[in-house]
PDB file of C-alpha atoms in Angstrom:
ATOM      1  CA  UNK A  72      51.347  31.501  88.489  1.00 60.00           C
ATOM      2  CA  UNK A  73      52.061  31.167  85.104  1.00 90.00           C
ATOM      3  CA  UNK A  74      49.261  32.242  82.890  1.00 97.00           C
ATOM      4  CA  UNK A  75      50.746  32.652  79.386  1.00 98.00           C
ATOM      5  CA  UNK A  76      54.015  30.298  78.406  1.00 98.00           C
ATOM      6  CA  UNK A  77      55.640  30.126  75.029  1.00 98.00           C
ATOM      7  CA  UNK A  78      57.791  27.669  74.157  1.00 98.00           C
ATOM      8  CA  UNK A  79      60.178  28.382  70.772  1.00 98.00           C
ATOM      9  CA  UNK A  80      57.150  29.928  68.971  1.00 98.00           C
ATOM     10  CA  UNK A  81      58.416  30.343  65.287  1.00 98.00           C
ATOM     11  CA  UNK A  82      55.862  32.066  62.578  1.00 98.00           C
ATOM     12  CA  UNK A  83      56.769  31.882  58.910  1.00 98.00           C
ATOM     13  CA  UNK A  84      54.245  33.269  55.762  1.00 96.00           C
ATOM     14  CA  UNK A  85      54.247  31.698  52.633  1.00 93.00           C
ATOM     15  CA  UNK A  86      54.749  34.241  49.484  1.00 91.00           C
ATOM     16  CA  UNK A  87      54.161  32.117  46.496  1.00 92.00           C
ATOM     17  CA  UNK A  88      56.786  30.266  46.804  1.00 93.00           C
ATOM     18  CA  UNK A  89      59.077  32.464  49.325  1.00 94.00           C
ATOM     19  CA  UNK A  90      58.882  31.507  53.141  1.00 95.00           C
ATOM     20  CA  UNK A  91      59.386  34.060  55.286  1.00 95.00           C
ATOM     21  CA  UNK A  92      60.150  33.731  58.665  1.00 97.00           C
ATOM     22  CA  UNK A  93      58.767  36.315  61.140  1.00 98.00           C
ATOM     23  CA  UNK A  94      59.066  34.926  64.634  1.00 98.00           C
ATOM     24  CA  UNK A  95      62.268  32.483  64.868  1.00 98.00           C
ATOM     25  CA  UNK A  96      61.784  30.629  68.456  1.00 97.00           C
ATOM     26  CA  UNK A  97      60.154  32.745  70.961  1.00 98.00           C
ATOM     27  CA  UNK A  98      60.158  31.975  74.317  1.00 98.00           C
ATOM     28  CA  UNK A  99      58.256  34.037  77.354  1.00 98.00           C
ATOM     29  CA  UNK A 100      56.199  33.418  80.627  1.00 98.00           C
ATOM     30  CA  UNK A 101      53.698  35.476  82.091  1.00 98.00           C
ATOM     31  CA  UNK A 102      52.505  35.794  85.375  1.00 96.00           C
ATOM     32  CA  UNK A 103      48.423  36.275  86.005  1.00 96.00           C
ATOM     33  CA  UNK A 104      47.970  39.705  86.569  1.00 96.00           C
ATOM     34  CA  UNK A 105      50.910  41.263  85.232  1.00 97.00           C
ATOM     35  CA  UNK A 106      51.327  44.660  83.068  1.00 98.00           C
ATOM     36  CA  UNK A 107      53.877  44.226  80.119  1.00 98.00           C
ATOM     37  CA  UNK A 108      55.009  45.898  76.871  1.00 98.00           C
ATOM     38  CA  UNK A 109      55.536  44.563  73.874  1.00 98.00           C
ATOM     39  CA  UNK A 110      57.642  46.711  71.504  1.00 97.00           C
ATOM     40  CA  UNK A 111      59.783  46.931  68.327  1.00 96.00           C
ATOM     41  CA  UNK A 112      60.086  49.008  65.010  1.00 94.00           C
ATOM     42  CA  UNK A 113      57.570  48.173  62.617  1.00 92.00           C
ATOM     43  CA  UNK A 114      58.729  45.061  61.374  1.00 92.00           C
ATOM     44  CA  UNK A 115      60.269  43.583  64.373  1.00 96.00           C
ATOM     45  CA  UNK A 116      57.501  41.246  64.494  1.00 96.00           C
ATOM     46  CA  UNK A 117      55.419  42.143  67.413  1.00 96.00           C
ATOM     47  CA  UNK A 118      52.066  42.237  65.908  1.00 95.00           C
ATOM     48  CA  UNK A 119      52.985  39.012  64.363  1.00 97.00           C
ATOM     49  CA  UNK A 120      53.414  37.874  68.354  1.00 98.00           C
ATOM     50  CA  UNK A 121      50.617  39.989  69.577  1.00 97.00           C
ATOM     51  CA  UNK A 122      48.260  38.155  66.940  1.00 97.00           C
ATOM     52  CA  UNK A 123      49.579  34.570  68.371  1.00 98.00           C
ATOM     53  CA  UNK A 124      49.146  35.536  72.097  1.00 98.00           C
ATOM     54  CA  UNK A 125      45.451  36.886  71.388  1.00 98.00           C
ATOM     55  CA  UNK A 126      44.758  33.703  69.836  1.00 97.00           C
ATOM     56  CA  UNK A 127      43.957  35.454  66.401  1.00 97.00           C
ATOM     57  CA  UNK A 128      46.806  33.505  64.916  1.00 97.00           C
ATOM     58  CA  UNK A 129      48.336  30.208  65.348  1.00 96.00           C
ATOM     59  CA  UNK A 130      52.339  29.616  65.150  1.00 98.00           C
ATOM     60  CA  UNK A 131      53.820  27.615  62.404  1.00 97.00           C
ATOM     61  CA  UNK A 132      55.686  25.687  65.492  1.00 98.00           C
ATOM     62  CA  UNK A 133      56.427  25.841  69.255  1.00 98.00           C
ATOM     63  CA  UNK A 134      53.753  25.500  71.857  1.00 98.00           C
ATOM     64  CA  UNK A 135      51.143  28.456  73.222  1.00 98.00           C
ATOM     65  CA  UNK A 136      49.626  27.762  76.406  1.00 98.00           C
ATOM     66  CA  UNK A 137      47.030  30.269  78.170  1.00 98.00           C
ATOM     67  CA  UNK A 138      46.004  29.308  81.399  1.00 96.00           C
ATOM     68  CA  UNK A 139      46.934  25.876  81.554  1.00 95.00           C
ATOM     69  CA  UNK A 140      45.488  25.014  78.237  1.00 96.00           C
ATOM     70  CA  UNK A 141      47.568  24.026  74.641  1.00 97.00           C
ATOM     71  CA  UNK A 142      45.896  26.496  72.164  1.00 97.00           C
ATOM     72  CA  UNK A 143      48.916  26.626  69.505  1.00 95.00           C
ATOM     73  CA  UNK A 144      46.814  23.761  67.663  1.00 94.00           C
ATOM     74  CA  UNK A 145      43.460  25.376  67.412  1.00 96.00           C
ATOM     75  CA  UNK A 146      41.068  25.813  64.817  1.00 96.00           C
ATOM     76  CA  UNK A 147      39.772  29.198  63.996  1.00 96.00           C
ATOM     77  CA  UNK A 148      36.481  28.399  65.538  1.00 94.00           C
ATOM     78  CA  UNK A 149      38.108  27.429  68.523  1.00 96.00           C
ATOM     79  CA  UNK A 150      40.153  30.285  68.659  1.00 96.00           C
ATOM     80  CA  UNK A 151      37.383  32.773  68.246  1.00 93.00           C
ATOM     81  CA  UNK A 152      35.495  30.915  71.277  1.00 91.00           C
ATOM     82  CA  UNK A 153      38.453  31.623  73.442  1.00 94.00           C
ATOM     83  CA  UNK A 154      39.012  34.841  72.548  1.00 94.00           C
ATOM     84  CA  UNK A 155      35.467  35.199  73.267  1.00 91.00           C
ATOM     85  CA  UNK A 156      35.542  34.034  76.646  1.00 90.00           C
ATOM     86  CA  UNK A 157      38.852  35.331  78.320  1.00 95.00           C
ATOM     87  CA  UNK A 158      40.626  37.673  75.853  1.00 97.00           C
ATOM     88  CA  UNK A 159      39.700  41.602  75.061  1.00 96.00           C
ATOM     89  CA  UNK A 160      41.018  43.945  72.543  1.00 97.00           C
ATOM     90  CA  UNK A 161      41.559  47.888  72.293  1.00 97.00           C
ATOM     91  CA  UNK A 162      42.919  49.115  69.168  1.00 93.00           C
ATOM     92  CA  UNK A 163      44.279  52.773  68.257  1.00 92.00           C
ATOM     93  CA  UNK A 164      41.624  53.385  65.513  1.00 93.00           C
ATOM     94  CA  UNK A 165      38.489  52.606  68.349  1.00 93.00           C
ATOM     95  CA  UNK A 166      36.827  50.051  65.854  1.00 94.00           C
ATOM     96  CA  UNK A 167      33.521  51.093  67.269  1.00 96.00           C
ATOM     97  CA  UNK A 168      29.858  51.145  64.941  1.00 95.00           C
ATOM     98  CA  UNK A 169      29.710  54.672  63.837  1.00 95.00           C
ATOM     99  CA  UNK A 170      25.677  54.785  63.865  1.00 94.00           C
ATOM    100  CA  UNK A 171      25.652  53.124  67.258  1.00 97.00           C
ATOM    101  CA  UNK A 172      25.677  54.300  70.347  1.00 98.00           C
ATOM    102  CA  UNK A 173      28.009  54.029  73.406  1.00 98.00           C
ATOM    103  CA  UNK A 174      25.677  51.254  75.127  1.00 98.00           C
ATOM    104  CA  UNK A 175      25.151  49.247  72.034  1.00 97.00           C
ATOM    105  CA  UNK A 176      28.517  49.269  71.272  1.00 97.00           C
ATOM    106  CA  UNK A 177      29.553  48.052  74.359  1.00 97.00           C
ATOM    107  CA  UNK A 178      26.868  45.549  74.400  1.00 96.00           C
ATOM    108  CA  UNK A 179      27.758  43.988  70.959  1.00 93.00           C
ATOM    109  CA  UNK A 180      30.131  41.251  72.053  1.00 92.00           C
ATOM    110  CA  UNK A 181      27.163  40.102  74.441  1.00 90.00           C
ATOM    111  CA  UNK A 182      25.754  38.746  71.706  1.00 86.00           C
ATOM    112  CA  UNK A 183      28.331  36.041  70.882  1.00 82.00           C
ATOM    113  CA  UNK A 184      28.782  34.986  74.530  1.00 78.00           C
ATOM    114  CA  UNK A 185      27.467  31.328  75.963  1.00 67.00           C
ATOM    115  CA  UNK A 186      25.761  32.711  78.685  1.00 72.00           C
ATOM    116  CA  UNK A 187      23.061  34.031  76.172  1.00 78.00           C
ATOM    117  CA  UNK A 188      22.071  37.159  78.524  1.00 86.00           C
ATOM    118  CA  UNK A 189      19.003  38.974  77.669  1.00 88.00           C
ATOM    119  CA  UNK A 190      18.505  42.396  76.057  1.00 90.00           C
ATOM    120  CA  UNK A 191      17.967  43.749  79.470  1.00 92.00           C
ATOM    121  CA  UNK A 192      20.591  42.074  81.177  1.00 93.00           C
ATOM    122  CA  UNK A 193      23.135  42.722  78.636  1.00 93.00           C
ATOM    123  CA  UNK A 194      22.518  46.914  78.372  1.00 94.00           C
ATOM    124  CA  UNK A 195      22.490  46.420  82.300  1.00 96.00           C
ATOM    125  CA  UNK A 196      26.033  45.178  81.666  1.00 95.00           C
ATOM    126  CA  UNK A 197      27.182  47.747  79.157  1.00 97.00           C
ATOM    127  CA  UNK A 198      26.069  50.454  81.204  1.00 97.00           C
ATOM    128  CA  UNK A 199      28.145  48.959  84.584  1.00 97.00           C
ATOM    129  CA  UNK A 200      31.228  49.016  81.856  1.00 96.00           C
ATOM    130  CA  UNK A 201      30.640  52.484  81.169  1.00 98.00           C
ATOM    131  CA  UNK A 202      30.224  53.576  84.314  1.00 97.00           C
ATOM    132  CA  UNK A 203      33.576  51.783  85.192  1.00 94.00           C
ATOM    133  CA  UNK A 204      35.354  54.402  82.793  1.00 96.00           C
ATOM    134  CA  UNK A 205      34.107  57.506  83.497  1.00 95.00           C
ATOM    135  CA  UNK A 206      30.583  57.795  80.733  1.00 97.00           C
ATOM    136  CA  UNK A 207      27.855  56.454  82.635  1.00 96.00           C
ATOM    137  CA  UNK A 208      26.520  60.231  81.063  1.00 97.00           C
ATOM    138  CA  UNK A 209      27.407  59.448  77.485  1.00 97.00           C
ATOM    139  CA  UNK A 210      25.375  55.921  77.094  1.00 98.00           C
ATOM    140  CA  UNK A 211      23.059  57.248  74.195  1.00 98.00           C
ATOM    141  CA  UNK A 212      26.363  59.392  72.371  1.00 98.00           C
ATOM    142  CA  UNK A 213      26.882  57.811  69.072  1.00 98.00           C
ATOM    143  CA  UNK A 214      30.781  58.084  68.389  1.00 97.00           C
ATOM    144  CA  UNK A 215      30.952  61.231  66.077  1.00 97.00           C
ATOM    145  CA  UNK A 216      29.497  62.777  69.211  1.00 98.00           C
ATOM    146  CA  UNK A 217      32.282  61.759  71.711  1.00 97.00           C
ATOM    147  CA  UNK A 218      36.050  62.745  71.730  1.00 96.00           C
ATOM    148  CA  UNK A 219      38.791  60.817  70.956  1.00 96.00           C
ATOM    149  CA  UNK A 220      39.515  59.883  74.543  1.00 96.00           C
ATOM    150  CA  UNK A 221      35.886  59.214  75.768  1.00 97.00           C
ATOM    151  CA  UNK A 222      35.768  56.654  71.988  1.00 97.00           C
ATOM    152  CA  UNK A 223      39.166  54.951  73.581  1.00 96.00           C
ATOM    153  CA  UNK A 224      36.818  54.779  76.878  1.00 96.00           C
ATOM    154  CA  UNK A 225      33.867  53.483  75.292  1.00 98.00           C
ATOM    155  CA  UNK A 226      36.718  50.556  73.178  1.00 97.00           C
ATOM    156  CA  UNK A 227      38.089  49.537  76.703  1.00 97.00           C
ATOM    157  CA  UNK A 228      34.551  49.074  78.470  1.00 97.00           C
ATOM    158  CA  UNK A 229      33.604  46.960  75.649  1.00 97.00           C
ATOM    159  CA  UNK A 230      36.932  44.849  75.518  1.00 97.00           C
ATOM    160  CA  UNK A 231      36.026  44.075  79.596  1.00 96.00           C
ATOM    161  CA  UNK A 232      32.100  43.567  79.111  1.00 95.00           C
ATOM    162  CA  UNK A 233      33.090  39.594  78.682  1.00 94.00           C
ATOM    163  CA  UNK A 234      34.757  39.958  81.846  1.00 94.00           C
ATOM    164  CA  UNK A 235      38.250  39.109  80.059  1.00 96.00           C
ATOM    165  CA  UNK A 236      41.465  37.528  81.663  1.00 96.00           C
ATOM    166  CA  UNK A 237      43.551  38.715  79.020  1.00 98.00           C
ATOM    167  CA  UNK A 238      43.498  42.453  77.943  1.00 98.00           C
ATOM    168  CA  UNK A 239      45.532  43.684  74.714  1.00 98.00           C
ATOM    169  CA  UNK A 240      45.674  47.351  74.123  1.00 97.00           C
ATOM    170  CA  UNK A 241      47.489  47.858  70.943  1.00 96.00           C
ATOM    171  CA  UNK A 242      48.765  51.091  69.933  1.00 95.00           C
ATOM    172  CA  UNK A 243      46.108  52.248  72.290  1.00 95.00           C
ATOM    173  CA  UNK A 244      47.088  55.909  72.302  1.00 95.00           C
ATOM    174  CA  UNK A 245      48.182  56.488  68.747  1.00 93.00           C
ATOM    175  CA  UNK A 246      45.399  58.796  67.816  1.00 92.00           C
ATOM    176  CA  UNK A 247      45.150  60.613  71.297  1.00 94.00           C
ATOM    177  CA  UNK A 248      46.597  63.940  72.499  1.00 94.00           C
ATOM    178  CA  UNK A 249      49.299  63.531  75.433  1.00 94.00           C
ATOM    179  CA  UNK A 250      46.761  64.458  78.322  1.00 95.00           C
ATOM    180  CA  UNK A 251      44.088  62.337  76.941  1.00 95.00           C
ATOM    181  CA  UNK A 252      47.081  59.258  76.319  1.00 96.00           C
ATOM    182  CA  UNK A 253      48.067  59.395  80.412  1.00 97.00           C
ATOM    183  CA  UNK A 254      44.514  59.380  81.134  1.00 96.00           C
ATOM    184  CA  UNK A 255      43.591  56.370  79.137  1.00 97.00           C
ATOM    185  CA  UNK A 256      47.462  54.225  80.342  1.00 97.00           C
ATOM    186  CA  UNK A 257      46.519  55.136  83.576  1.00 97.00           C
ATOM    187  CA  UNK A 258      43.130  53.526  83.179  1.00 96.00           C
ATOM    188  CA  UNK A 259      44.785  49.875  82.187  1.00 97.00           C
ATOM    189  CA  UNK A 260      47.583  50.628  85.105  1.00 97.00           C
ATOM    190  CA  UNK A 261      44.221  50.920  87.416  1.00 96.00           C
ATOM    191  CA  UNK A 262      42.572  47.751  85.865  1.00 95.00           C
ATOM    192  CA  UNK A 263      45.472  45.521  86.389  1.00 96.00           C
ATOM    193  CA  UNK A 264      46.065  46.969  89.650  1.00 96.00           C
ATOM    194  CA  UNK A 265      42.345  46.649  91.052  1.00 94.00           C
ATOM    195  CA  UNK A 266      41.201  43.602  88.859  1.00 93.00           C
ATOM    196  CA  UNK A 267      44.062  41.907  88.414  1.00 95.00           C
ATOM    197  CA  UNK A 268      43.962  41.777  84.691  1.00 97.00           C
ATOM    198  CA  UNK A 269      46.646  40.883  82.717  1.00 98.00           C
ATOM    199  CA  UNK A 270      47.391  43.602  80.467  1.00 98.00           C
ATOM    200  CA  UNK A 271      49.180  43.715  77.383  1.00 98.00           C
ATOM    201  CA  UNK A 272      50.370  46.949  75.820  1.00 98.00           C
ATOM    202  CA  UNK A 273      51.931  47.066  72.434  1.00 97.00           C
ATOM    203  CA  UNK A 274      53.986  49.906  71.209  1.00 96.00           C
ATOM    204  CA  UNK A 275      56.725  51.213  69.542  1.00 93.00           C
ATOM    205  CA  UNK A 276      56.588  54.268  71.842  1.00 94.00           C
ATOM    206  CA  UNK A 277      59.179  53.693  74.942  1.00 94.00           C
ATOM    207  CA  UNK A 278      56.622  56.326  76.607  1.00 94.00           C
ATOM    208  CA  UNK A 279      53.883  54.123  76.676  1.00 96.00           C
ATOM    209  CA  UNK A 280      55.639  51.219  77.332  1.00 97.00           C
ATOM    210  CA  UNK A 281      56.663  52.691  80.765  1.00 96.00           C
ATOM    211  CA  UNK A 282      53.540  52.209  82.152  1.00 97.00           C
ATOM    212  CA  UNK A 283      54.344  48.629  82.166  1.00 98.00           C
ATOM    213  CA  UNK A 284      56.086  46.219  84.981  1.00 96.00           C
ATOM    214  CA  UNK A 285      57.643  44.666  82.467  1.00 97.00           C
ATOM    215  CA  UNK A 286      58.915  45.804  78.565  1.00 98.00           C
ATOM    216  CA  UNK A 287      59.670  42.891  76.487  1.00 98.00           C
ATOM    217  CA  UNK A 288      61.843  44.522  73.017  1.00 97.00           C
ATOM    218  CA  UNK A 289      61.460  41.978  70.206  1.00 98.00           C
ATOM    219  CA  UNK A 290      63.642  42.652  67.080  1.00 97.00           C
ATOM    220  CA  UNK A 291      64.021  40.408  63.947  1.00 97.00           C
ATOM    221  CA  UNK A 292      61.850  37.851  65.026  1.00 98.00           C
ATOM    222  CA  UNK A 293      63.300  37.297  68.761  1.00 98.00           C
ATOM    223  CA  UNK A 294      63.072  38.950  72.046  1.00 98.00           C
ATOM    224  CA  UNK A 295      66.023  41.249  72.386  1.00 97.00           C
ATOM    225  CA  UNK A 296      65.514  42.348  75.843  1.00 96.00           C
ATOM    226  CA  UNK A 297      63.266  41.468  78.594  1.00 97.00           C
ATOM    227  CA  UNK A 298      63.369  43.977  81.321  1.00 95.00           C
ATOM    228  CA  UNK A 299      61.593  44.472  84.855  1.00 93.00           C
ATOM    229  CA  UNK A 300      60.924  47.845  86.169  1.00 82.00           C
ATOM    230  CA  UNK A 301      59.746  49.053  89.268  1.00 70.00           C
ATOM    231  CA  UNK A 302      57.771  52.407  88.213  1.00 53.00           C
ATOM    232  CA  UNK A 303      55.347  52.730  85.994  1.00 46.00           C
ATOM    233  CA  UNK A 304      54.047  55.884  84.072  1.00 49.00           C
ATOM    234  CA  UNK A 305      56.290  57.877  85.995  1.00 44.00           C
ATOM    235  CA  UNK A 306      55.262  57.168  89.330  1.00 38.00           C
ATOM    236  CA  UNK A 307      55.605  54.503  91.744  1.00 35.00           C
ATOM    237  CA  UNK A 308      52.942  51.443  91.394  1.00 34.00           C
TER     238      UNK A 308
END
């Protein structure tokens, strides 16, 4: 089943009174429940793409649909309930509250939901998400008193506390060491695999993007290649 489509997506920025064009007529399906790679040089205009498919962004022109529903002509507000609802993010800086802790920065985003959970319910959530990856012992840790790895942990369990449909990891092991980085790909290879998630790496590093089913190259605005592969992170899936 289709759950994302694009349909000659084109992005252009207005600089004074230069337009410049960043995606030029993108066009991609994906399946619900697939793993794929975005990548490119800096540039190449996949954060530009990544920004449109996590609803962050609208395009200039073209068509967006995720899951059945037309949101290329969305408001922000609309947007920002969407994302809300089906679509989490994991970023290579962490993002998380530096005087918080683990649990209450997982919890955050329960705050902004519709289904207006209470306190108790909502810490009971955070700490289930936790427990998912690995710190069900770190819940009170504030993150200057976690690694680097078990702050990329504590990012992904609150990017799935909404109970997304859509994940986007982006640059998701750019501050990690190489052990810690297979630990935390292997993690989203295990969440698409056992929850069906669709995951959405995106990286310039053609490591990383191994992990995927599926690397889509974009390069001056367009996809370049658009490959399928069998393995991922070195093993078989």
């Amino acid at each position: 089943m289709e759950f994302i489509e694009l349909h000659d997506v084109c992005k252009t920025y207005q600089l004074g009174e230069l337009e410049v064009p960043v995606l030029k007529g993108v066009s991609m399906t994906v399946n619900r429940g697939a793993m794929i790679a975005l990548t490119g040089a800096s540039g190449s205009g996949k954060s530009t793409l990544m920004n449109i498919l996590g609803c962050l962004d609208r395009p200039t022109s073209g068509k967006y649909w995720l899951d059945g529903q037309d949101v290329s002509p969305l408001a922000a507000e609309q947007r920002a309930l969407l994302r809300n609802r089906k679509i989490g993010f994991v970023f290579q800086n962490f993002n998380l509250l530096a005087r918080t802790s683990a649990l209450e920065n997982v919890a955050m985003p329960l705050a902004y939901t519709a289904a207006h959970l209470s306190q108790r319910e909502a810490r009971a959530r955070a700490q289930a998400m936790l427990e998912r990856v690995g710190l069900g012992d770190r819940l009170e840790h504030q993150p200057s008193q976690l690694s680097g790895g078990q702050q990329q942990r504590v990012a992904i369990a609150r990017a799935l506390v909404n109970s997304p449909a859509l994940l986007f990891a982006d640059e998701p092991t750019g501050n990690l060491d190489s052990h810690t980085s297979v630990e935390i790909l292997q993690m989203f290879q295990q969440l698409n695999r056992d929850e069906n998630l669709t995951v959405i790496l995106v990286t310039h590093e053609t490591a990383v993007a191994h992990y995927a089913q599926r690397i889509v190259h974009i390069k001056d605005g367009v996809i370049e290649d658009d490959l399928y592969r069998a393995v991922g992170g070195g093993g078989e899936r």
